[in-house]
Short mmCIF file of C-alpha atoms in Angstrom, two decimals:
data_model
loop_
_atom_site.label_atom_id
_atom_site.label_comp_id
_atom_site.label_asym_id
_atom_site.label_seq_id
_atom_site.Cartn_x
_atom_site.Cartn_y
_atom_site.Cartn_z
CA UNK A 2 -8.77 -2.49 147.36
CA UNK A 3 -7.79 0.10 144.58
CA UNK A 4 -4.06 0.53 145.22
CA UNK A 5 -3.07 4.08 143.84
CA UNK A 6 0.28 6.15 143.16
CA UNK A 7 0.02 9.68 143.41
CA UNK A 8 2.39 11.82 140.95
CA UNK A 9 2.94 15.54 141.00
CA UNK A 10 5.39 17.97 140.99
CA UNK A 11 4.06 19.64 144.06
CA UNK A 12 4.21 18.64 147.38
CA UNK A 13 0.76 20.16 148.57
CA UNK A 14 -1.13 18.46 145.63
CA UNK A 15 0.12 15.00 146.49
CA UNK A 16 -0.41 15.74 149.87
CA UNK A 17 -4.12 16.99 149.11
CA UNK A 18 -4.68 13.98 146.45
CA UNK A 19 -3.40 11.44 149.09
CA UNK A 20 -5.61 13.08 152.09
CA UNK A 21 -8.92 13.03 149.51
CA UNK A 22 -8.46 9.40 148.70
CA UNK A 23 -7.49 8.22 152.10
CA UNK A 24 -11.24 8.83 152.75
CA UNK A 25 -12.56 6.25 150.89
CA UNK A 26 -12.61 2.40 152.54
CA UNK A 27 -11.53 0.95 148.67
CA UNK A 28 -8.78 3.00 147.78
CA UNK A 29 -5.06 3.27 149.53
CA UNK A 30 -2.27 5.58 148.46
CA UNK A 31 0.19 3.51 148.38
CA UNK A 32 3.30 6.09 147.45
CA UNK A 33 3.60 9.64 146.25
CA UNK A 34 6.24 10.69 143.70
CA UNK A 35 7.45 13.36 141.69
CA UNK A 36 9.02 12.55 138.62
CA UNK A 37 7.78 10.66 135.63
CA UNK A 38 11.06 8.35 136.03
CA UNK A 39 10.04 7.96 139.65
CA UNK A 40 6.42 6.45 138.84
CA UNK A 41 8.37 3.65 136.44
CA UNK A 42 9.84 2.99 139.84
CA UNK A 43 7.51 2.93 141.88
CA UNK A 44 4.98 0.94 140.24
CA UNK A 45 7.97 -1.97 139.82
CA UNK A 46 8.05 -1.51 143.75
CA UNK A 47 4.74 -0.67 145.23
CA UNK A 48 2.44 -2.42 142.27
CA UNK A 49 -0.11 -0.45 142.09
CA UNK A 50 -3.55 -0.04 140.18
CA UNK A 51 -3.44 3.27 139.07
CA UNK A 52 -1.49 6.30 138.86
CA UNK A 53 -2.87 9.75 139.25
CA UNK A 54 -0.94 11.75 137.27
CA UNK A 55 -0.08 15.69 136.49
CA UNK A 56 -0.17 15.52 132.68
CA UNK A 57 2.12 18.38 132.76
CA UNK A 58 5.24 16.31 135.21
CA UNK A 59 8.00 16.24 132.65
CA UNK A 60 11.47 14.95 134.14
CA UNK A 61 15.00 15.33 132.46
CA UNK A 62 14.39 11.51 130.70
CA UNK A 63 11.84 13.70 128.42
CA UNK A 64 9.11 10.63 129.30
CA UNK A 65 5.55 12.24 128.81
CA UNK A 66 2.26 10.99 129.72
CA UNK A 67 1.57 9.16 126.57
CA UNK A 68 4.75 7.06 126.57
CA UNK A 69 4.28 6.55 130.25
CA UNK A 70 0.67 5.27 129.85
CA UNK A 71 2.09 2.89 127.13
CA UNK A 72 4.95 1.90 129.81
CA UNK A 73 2.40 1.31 132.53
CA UNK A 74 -0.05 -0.74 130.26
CA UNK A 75 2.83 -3.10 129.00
CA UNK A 76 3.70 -4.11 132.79
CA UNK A 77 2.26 -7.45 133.97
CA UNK A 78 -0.21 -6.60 135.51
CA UNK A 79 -1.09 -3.58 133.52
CA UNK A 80 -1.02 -0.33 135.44
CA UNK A 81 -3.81 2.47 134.48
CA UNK A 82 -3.31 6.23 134.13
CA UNK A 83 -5.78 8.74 135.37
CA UNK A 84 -4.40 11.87 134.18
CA UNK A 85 -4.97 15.46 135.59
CA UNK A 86 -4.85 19.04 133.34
CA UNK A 87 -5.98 22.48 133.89
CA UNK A 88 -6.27 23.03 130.36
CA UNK A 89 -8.77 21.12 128.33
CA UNK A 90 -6.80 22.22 125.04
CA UNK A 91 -6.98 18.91 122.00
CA UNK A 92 -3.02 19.01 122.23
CA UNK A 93 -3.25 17.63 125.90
CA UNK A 94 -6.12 15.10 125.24
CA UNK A 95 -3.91 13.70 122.70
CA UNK A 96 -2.04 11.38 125.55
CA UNK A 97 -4.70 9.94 126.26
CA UNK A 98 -7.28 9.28 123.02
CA UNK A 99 -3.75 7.29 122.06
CA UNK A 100 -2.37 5.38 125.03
CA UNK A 101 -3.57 2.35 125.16
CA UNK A 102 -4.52 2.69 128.69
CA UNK A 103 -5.58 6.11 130.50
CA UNK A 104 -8.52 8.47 131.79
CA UNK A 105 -8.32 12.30 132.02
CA UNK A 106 -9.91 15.06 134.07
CA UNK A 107 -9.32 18.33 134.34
CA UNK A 108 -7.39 19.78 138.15
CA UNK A 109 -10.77 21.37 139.36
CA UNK A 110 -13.14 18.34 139.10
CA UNK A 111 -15.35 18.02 142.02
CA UNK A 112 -13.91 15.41 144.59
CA UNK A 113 -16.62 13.01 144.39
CA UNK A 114 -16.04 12.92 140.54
CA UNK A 115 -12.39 12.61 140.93
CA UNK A 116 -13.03 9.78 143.15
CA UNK A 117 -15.89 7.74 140.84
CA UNK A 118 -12.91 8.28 137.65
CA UNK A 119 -10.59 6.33 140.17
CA UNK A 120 -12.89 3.78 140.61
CA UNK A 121 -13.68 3.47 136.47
CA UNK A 122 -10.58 3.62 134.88
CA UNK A 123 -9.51 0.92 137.74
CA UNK A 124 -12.45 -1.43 136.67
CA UNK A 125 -10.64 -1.16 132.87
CA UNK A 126 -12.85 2.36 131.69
CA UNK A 127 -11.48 5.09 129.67
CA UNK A 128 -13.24 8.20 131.52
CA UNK A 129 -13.46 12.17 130.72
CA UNK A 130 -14.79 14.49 132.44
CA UNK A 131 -17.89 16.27 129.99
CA UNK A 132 -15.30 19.24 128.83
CA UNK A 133 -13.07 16.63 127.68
CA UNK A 134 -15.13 14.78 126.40
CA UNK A 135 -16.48 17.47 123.98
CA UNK A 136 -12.61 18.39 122.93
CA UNK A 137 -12.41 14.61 122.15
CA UNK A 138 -15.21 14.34 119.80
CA UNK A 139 -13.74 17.18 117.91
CA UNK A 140 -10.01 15.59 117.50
CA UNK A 141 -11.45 12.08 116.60
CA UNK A 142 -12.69 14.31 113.28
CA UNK A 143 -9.16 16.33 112.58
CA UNK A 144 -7.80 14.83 109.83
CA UNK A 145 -4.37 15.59 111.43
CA UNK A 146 -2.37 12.85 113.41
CA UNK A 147 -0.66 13.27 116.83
CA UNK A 148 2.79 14.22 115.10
CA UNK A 149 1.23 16.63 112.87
CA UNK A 150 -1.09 18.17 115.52
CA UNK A 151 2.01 18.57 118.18
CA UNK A 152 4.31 19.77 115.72
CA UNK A 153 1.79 22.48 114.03
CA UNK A 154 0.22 23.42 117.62
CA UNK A 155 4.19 24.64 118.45
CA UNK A 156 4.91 26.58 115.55
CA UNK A 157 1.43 28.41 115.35
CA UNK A 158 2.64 29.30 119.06
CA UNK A 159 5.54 31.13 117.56
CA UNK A 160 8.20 28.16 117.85
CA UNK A 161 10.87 27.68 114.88
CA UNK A 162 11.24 24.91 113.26
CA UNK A 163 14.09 23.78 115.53
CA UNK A 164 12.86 24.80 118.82
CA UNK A 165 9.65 22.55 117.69
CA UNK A 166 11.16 19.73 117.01
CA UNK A 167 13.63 19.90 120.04
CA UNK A 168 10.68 19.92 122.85
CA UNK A 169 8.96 17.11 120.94
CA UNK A 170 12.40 15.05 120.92
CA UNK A 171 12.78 14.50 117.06
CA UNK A 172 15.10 15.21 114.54
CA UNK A 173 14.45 18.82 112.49
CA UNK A 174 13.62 16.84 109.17
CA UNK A 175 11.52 14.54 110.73
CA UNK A 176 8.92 17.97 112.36
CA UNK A 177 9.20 19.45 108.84
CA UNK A 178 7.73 16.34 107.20
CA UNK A 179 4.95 16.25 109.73
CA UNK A 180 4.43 20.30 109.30
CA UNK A 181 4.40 20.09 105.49
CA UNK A 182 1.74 16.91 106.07
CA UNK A 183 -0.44 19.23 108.16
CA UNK A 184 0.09 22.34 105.83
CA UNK A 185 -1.62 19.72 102.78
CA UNK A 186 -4.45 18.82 105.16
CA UNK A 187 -5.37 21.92 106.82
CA UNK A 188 -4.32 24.60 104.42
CA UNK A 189 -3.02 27.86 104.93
CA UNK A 190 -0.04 29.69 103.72
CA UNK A 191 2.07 29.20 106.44
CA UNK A 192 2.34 27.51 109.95
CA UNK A 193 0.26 30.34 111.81
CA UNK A 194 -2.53 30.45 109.47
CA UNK A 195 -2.82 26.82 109.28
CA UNK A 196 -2.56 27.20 112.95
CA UNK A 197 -5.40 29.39 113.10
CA UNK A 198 -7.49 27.74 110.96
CA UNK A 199 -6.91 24.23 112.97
CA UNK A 200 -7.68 25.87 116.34
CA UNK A 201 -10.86 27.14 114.61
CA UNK A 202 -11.76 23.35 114.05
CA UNK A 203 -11.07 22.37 117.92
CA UNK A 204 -7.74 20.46 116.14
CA UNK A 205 -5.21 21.72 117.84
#
């Protein structure tokens, strides 16, 4: 039996998630939550599997998914992370391509597809749906890493320097050495250029 956490801000996708899964003989729900502090929690308590997480479910401890898939994977027994996106942009495959544990698919997968990732990334598979999959194979040839690829993503957005560095939980020096690494690789004159020329490349 697949034991699985559900974890999403909103009530009626947990609800939905739990309802879908409940279905199948192999897998029980074995607690919803909705905080990224509450899945630490609850897979201490409830020991689950795998967790089906909202990439997006950011709590005031600043935990995202790819620190909480390294969390999860460092428990005895290790816990796996199936996470969910409506946006198949490279910035939010990131998590995943470097967690040491975790699947992705995007919100609107088919059930039955939803259900078979369960089943994989349980068994020990890394699993993404086809669009993902295609946004992977383009970031495993950036020649950007994850700091340089989250910090230049923000500021070709429009961010400042500070406002960058504050939503990525680093100190202002540290995002302008990883901006000033990604101007060298990418080129450009400045941060929106470079930006523009990295989304161009499926980099950020």
């Amino acid at each position: 039996m697949i034991r699985v956490v559900v974890a999403d801000e909103s009530r009626l996708v947990r609800k939905t998630l739990t309802a879908l899964l409940d279905t199948e003989d192999d897998i029980d729900t074995v607690g919803e939550v909705d905080t990224c502090a509450g899945v630490v929690d609850a897979a201490a308590a409830w020991r689950p599997h795998l967790v089906v997480l909202d990439l997006d479910l950011v709590d005031a401890t600043r935990t995202d998914a790819g620190r909480l898939a390294a969390t999860l994977h460092r428990q005895d027994p290790p816990v796996r992370l199936l996470l969910l996106t409506t946006l198949g942009r490279p910035t939010s495959v990131l998590p995943v391509l470097s967690a040491k544990a975790g699947s992705m698919m995007l919100k609107n997968s088919p059930p039955r597809q939803m259900i078979d990732a369960i089943r994989r990334t349980a068994a020990g598979e890394r699993v993404l749906c086809a669009e993902l999959e295609t946004t992977a194979g383009r970031l495993r040839n950036s020649p950007l890493n994850e700091a340089e690829t989250a910090v230049l993503d923000r500021m070709a957005c429009g961010c400042g320097l500070a406002d960058a560095a504050a939503q990525l939980g680093i100190s202002e020096s540290e995002a302008q050495r990883h901006l000033l690494a990604a101007l060298r690789k990418v080129g450009g004159r400045d941060a929106v250029e470079a930006g523009r020329m990295a989304r161009a490349n499926g980099w950020v």
